[in-house]
Short mmCIF file of C-alpha atoms in Angstrom, two decimals:
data_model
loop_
_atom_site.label_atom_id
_atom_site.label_comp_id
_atom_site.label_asym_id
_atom_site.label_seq_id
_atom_site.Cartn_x
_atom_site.Cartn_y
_atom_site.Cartn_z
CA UNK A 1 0.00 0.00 0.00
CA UNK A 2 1.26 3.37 -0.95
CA UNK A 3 2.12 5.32 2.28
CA UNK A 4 0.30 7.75 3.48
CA UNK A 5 1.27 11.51 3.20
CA UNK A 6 2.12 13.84 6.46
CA UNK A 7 -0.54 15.89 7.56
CA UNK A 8 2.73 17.47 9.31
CA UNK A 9 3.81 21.53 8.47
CA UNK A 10 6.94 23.08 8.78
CA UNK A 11 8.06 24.62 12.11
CA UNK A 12 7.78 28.48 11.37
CA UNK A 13 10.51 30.57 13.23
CA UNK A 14 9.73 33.85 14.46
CA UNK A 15 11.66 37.10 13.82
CA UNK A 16 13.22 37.32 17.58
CA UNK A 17 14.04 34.02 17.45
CA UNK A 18 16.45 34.41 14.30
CA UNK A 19 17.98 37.23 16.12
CA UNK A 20 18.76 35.40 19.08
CA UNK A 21 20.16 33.04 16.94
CA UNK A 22 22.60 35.41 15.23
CA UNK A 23 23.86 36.67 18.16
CA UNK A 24 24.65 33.16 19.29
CA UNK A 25 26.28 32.06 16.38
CA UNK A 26 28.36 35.72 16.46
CA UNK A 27 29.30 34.83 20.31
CA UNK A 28 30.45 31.67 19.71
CA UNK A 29 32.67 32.20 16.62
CA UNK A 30 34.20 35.43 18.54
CA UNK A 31 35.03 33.02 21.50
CA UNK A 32 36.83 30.15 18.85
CA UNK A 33 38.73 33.11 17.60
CA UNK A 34 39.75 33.84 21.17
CA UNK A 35 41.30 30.38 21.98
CA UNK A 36 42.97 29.85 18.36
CA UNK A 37 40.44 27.31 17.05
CA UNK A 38 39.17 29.70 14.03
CA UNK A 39 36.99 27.36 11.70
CA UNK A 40 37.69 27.69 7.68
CA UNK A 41 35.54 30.59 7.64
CA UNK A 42 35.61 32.90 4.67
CA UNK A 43 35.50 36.35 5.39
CA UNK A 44 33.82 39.56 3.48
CA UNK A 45 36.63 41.39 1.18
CA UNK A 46 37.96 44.89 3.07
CA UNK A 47 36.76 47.85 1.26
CA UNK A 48 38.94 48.93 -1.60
CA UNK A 49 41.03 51.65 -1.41
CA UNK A 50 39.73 55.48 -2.48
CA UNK A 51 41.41 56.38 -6.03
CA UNK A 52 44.07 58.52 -5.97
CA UNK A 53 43.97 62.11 -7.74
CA UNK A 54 44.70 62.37 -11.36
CA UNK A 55 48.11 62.98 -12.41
CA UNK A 56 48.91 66.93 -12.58
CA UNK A 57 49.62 67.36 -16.08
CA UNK A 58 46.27 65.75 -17.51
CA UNK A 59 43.95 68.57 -14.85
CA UNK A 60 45.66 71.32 -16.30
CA UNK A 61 43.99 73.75 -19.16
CA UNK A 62 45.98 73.77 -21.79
CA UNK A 63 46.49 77.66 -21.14
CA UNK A 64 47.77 76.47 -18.08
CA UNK A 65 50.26 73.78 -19.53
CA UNK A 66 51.82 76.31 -22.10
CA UNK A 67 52.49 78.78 -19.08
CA UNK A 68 54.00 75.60 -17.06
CA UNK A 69 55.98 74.54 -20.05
CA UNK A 70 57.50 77.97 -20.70
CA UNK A 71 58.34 78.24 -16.64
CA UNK A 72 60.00 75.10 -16.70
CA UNK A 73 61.89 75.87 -19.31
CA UNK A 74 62.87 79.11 -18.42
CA UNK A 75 63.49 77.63 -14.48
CA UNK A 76 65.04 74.27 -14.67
CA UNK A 77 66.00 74.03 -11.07
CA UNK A 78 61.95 74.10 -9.95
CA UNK A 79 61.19 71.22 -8.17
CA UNK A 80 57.62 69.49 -8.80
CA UNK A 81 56.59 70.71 -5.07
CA UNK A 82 56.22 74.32 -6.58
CA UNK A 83 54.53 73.89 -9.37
CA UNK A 84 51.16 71.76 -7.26
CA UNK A 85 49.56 74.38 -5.76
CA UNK A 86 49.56 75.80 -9.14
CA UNK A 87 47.82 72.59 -10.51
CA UNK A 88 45.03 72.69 -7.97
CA UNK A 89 44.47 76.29 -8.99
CA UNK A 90 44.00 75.59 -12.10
CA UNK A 91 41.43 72.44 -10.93
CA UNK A 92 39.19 74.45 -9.23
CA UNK A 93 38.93 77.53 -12.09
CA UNK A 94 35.50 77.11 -14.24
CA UNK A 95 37.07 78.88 -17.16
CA UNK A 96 36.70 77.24 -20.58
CA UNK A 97 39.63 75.78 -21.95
CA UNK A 98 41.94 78.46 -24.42
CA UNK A 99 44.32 77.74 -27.25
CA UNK A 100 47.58 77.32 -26.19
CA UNK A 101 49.79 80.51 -26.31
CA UNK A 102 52.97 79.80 -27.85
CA UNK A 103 55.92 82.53 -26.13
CA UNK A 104 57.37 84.85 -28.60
CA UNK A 105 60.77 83.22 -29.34
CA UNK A 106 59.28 80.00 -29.85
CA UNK A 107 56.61 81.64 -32.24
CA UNK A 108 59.11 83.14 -34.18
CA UNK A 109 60.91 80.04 -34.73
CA UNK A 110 57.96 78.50 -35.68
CA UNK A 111 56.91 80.71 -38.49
CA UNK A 112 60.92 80.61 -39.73
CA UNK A 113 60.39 76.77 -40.14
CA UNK A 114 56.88 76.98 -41.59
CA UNK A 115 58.32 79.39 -44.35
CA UNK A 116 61.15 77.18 -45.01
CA UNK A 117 58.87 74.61 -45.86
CA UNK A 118 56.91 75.88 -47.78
CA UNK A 119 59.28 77.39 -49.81
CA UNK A 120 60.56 73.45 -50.20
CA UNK A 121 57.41 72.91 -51.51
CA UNK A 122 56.75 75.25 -54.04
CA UNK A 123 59.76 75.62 -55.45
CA UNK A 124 60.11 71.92 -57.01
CA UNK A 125 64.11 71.24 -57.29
CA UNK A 126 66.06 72.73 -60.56
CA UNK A 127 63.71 75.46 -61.12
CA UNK A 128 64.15 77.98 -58.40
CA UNK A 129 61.95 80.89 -58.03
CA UNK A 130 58.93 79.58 -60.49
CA UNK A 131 56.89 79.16 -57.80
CA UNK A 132 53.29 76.86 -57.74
CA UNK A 133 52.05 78.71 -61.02
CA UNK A 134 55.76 78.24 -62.45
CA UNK A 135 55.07 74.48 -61.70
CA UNK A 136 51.76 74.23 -63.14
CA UNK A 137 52.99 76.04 -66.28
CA UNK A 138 55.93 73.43 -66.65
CA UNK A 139 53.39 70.34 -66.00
CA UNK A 140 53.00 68.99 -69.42
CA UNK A 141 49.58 67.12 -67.73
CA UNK A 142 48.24 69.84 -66.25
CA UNK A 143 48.67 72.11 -68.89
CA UNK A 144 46.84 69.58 -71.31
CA UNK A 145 44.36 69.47 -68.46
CA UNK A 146 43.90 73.19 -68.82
CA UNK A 147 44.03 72.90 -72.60
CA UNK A 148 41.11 70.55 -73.10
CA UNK A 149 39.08 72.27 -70.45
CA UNK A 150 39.13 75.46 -72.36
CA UNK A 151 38.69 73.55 -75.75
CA UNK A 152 35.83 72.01 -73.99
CA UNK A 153 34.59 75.44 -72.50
CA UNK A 154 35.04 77.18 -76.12
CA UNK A 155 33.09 74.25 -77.93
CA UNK A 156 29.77 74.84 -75.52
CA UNK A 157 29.88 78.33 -76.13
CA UNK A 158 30.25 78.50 -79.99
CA UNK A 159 27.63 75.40 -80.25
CA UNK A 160 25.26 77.66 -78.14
CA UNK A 161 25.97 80.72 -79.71
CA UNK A 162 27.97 80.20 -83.58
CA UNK A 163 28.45 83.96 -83.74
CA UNK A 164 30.86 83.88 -80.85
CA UNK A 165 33.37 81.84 -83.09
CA UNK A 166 34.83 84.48 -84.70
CA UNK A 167 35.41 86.52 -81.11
CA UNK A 168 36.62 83.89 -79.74
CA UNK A 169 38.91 82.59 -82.60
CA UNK A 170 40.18 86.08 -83.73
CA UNK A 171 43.23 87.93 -83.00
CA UNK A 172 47.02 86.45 -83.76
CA UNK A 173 49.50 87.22 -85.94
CA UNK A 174 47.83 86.14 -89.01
CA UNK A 175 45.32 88.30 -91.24
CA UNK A 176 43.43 87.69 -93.98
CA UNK A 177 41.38 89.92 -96.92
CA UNK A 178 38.71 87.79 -98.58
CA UNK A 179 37.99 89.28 -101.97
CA UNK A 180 33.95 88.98 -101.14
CA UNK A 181 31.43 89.57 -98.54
CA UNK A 182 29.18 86.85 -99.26
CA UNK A 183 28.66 84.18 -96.49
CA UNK A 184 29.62 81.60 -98.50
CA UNK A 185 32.80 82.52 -99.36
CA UNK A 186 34.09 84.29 -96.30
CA UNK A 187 32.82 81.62 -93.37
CA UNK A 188 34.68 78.63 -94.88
CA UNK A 189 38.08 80.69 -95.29
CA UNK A 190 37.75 81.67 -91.83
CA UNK A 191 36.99 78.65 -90.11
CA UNK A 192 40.00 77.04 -92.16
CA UNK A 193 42.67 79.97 -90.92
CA UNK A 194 41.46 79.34 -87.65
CA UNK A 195 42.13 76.02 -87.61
CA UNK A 196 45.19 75.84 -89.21
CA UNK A 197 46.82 78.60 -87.37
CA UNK A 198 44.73 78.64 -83.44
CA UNK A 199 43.45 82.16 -84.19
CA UNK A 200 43.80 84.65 -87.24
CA UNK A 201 41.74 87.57 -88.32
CA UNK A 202 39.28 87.41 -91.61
CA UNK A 203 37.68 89.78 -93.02
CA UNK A 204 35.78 90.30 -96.12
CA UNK A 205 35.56 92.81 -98.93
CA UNK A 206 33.43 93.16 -102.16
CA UNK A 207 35.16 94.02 -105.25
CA UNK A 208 33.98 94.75 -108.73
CA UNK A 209 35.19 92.21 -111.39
CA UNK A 210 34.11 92.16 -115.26
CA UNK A 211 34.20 88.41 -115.92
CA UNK A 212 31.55 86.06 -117.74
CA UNK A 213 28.68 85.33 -115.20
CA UNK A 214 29.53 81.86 -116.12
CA UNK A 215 33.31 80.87 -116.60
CA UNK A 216 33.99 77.70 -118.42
CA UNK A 217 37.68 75.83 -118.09
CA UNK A 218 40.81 76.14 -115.19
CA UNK A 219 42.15 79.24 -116.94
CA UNK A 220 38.76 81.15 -117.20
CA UNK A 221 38.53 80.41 -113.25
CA UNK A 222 42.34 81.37 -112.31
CA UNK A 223 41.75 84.64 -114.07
CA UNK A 224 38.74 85.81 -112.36
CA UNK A 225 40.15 84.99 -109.17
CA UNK A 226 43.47 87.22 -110.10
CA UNK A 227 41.33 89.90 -111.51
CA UNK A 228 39.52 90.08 -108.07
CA UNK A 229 42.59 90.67 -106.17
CA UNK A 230 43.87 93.37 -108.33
CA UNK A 231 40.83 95.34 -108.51
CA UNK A 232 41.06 94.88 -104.50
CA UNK A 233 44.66 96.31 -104.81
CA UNK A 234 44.33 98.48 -106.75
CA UNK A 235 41.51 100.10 -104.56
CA UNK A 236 43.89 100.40 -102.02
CA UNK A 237 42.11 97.68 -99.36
CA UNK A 238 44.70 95.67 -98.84
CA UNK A 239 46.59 97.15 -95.56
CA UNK A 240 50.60 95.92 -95.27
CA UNK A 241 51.63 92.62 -93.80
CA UNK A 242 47.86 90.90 -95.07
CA UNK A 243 47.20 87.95 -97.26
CA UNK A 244 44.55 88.40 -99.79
CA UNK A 245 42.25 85.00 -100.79
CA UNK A 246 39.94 85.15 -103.65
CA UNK A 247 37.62 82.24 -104.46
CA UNK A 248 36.40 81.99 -108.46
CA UNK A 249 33.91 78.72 -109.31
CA UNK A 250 33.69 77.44 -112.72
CA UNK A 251 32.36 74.44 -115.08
CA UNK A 252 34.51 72.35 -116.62
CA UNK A 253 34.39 69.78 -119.33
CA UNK A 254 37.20 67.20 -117.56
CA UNK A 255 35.38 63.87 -119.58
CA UNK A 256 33.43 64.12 -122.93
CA UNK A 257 30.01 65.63 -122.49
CA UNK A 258 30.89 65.41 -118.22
CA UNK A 259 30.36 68.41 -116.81
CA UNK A 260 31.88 69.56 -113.22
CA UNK A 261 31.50 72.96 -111.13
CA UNK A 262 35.02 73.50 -109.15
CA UNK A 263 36.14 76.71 -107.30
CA UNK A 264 39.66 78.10 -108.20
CA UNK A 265 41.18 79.47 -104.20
CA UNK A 266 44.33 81.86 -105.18
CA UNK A 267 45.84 83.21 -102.03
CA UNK A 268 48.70 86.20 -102.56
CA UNK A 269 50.86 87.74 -99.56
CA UNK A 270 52.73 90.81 -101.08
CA UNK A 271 54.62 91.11 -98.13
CA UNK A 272 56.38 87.73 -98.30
CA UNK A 273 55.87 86.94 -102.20
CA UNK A 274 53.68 84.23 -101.45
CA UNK A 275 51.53 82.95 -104.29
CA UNK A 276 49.01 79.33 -103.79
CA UNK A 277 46.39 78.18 -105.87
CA UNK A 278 44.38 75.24 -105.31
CA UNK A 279 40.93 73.80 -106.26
CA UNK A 280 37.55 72.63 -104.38
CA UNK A 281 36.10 69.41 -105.44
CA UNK A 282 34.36 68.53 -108.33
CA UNK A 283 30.09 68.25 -108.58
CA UNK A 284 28.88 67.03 -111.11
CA UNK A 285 25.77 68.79 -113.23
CA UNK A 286 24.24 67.23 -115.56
CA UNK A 287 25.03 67.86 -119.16
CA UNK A 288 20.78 69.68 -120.10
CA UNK A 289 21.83 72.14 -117.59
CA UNK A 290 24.84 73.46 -119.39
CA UNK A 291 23.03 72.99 -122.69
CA UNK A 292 20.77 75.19 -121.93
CA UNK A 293 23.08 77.62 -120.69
CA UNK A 294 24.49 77.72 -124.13
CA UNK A 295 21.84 78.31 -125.61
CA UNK A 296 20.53 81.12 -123.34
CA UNK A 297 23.84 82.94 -124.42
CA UNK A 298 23.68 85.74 -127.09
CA UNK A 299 26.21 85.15 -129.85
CA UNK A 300 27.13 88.23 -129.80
CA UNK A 301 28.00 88.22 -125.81
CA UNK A 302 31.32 89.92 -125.61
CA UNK A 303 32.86 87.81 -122.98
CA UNK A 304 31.57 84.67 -124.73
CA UNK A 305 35.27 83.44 -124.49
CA UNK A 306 35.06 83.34 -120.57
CA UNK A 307 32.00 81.42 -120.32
CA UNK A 308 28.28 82.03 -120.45
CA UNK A 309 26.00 85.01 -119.72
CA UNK A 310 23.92 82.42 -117.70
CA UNK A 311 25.33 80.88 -114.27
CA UNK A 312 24.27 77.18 -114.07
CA UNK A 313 22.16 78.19 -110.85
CA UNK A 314 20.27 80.23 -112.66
CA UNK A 315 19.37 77.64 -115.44
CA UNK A 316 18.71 74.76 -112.71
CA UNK A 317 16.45 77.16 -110.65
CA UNK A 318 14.41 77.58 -113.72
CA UNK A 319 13.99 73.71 -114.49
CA UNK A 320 13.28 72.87 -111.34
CA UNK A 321 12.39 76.30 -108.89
CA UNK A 322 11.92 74.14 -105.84
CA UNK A 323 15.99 73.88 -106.10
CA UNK A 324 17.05 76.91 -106.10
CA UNK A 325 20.31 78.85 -107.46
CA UNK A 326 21.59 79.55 -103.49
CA UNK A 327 23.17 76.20 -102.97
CA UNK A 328 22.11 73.66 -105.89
CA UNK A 329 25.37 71.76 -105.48
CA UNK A 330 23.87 70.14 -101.65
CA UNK A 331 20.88 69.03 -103.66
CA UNK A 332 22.93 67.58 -106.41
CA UNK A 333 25.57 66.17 -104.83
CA UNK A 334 24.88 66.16 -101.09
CA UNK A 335 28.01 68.08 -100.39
CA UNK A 336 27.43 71.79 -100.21
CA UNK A 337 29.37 74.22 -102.01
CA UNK A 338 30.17 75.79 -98.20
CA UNK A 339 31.55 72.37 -97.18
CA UNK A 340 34.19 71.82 -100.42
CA UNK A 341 35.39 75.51 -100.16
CA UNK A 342 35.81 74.48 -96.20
CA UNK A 343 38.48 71.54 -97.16
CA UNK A 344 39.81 73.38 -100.21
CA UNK A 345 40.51 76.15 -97.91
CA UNK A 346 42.08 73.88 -94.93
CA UNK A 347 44.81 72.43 -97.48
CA UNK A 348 45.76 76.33 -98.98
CA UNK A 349 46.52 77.37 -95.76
CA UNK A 350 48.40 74.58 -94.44
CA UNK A 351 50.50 75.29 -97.97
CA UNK A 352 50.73 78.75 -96.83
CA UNK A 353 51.64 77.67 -93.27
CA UNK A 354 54.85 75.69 -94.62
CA UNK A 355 55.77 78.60 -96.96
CA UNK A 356 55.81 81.51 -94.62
CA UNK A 357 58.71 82.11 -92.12
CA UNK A 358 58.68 80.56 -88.78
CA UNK A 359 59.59 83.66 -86.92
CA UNK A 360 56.23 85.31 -88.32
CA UNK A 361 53.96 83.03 -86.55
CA UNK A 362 53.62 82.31 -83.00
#
């Protein structure tokens, strides 16, 4: 049979009856200490020790450890006794902490060193006196840094605004007389100088010229242009130390019954007896168009050995008016006229480039 459980409760032991116990217990293990019978008894730790004060030197201001510095130094033989009550001084001040104050021999010094170093720096070694902009000037990668930046700079502002390319692009030691003031002529001479040479100055002038409104063959095209630029002398335009460019355009019969429009470019500098000649491009036209030029021209047309009385323009904006005589050769060919007198123009002045002296451009 399982056993029965206790009915039994624990003995409950009053308050004064656990302190008459303590006391007991204290008595008795006072007495064993007495008579040299301790039991292995483990006592509570003693109290730790109260921490020491900080070292001086980290409760000073720093105003106050730039004053102690210089008084040491200046008083070697002061003994660390002296300089205490100074330290607790300085603990009980409620002053925000200061700089430090450097004394005036040692801030001389300072600045003396500074300067030498910096001179170190900015002078790099076998260059003396350039200086930091002397070094950036002699920095082939900075300087191509600088170059491409403004290249950059001067590309956004001619894109936004094309009439600032001839501001910008102006000036040197090169200048130039077109013998016309027609946009077509004058812009593509301009933009070629300027790239060939960094920066030149173009301008144009209209002269008179009594040629055929039409010239036919290279000769009839060489002369006009020649006639342009001594009318333009002889008027007295041309100032000293200028070039002089005149552009002539012309057909040409180069294959049987092919016809081609060209430009003749003749460039003379007086001043350095200078004289190029070069050609655009050929366009074709096709072979009604001069045809009918032919026929539009009087027999009796006195400069009916030049060419015709008709320009081809003329005769193509007639046949077909939705053309036009302004720039027929884009329509034709899909290379404006503006575009060939652009590369035509590039080569004469890198010939002229190579012919003048080296002294006379920069």
């Amino acid at each position: 049979m399982m056993e029965e459980l206790s009915d039994e409760q624990p003995e409950m032991v009053s308050h004064e009856e656990a302190v008459l116990a303590e006391k007991e217990a204290t008595q008795n293990l006072s007495a064993s200490y007495s008579t040299g019978n301790s039991p292995h008894v483990m006592l509570p730790p003693a109290p730790l020790a109260a921490p020491s004060p900080l070292p001086a030197f980290l409760s000073l201001s720093p105003k106050t450890t730039a004053v102690k510095l210089s008084s040491a130094q200046a008083t070697p033989g002061t003994s660390s006794s002296q300089v205490a009550p100074s330290s607790s001084a300085s603990n009980s001040s409620t002053t925000a902490p200061e700089f430090p104050q450097i004394p005036h021999e040692g801030k001389s010094k300072t600045v003396e060193e500074v300067s030498a170093v910096s001179a170190n720096v900015n002078v790099p070694s076998g260059s003396p006196g350039l200086g930091l902009f002397g070094w950036i000037s002699s920095n082939s990668l900075v300087s191509k840094v600088v170059e491409k930046t403004k290249s950059s700079m001067e590309s956004v502002i001619t894109t936004l605004d094309p009439g600032m390319k001839e501001l910008i692009f102006s000036g040197g030691d090169v200048s130039v007389i077109v013998a016309s003031s027609k946009d077509n002529k004058l812009v593509p001479v301009r933009e070629a100088f300027q790239k060939v040479f960094g920066k030149a100055t173009v301008i144009g002038k209209e002269c008179p010229v009594n040629t055929a409104a039409q010239l036919v063959g290279f000769t009839a095209g060489l002369k006009g242009a020649e006639e342009r630029i001594a009318n333009l002398r002889q008027s007295g335009s041309i100032p000293e130390g200028h070039a002089v460019v005149a552009i002539e355009g012309f057909i040409v019969e180069i294959l049987p019954e092919r016809w081609f429009e060209m430009s003749c470019l003749l460039l003379k500098d007086f001043s350095h007896g200078i004289e190029l000649q070069t050609f655009s491009q050929p366009t074709l036209i096709p072979t009604e168009f001069v045809l009918t030029a032919q026929e539009k021209t009087p027999t009796d047309y006195p400069l009916r050995w030049a060419g015709y009385s008709v320009t081809i323009g003329e005769v193509i904006e007639a046949a077909q008016p939705h053309i036009g005589h302004a720039d027929w050769q884009m329509v034709l060919s899909g290379v404006s006229r503006r575009q060939s007198l652009l590369l035509a123009a590039q080569s004469l002045c890198y010939m002229y480039k190579q012919k003048i002296p080296t002294s006379f451009v920069s």
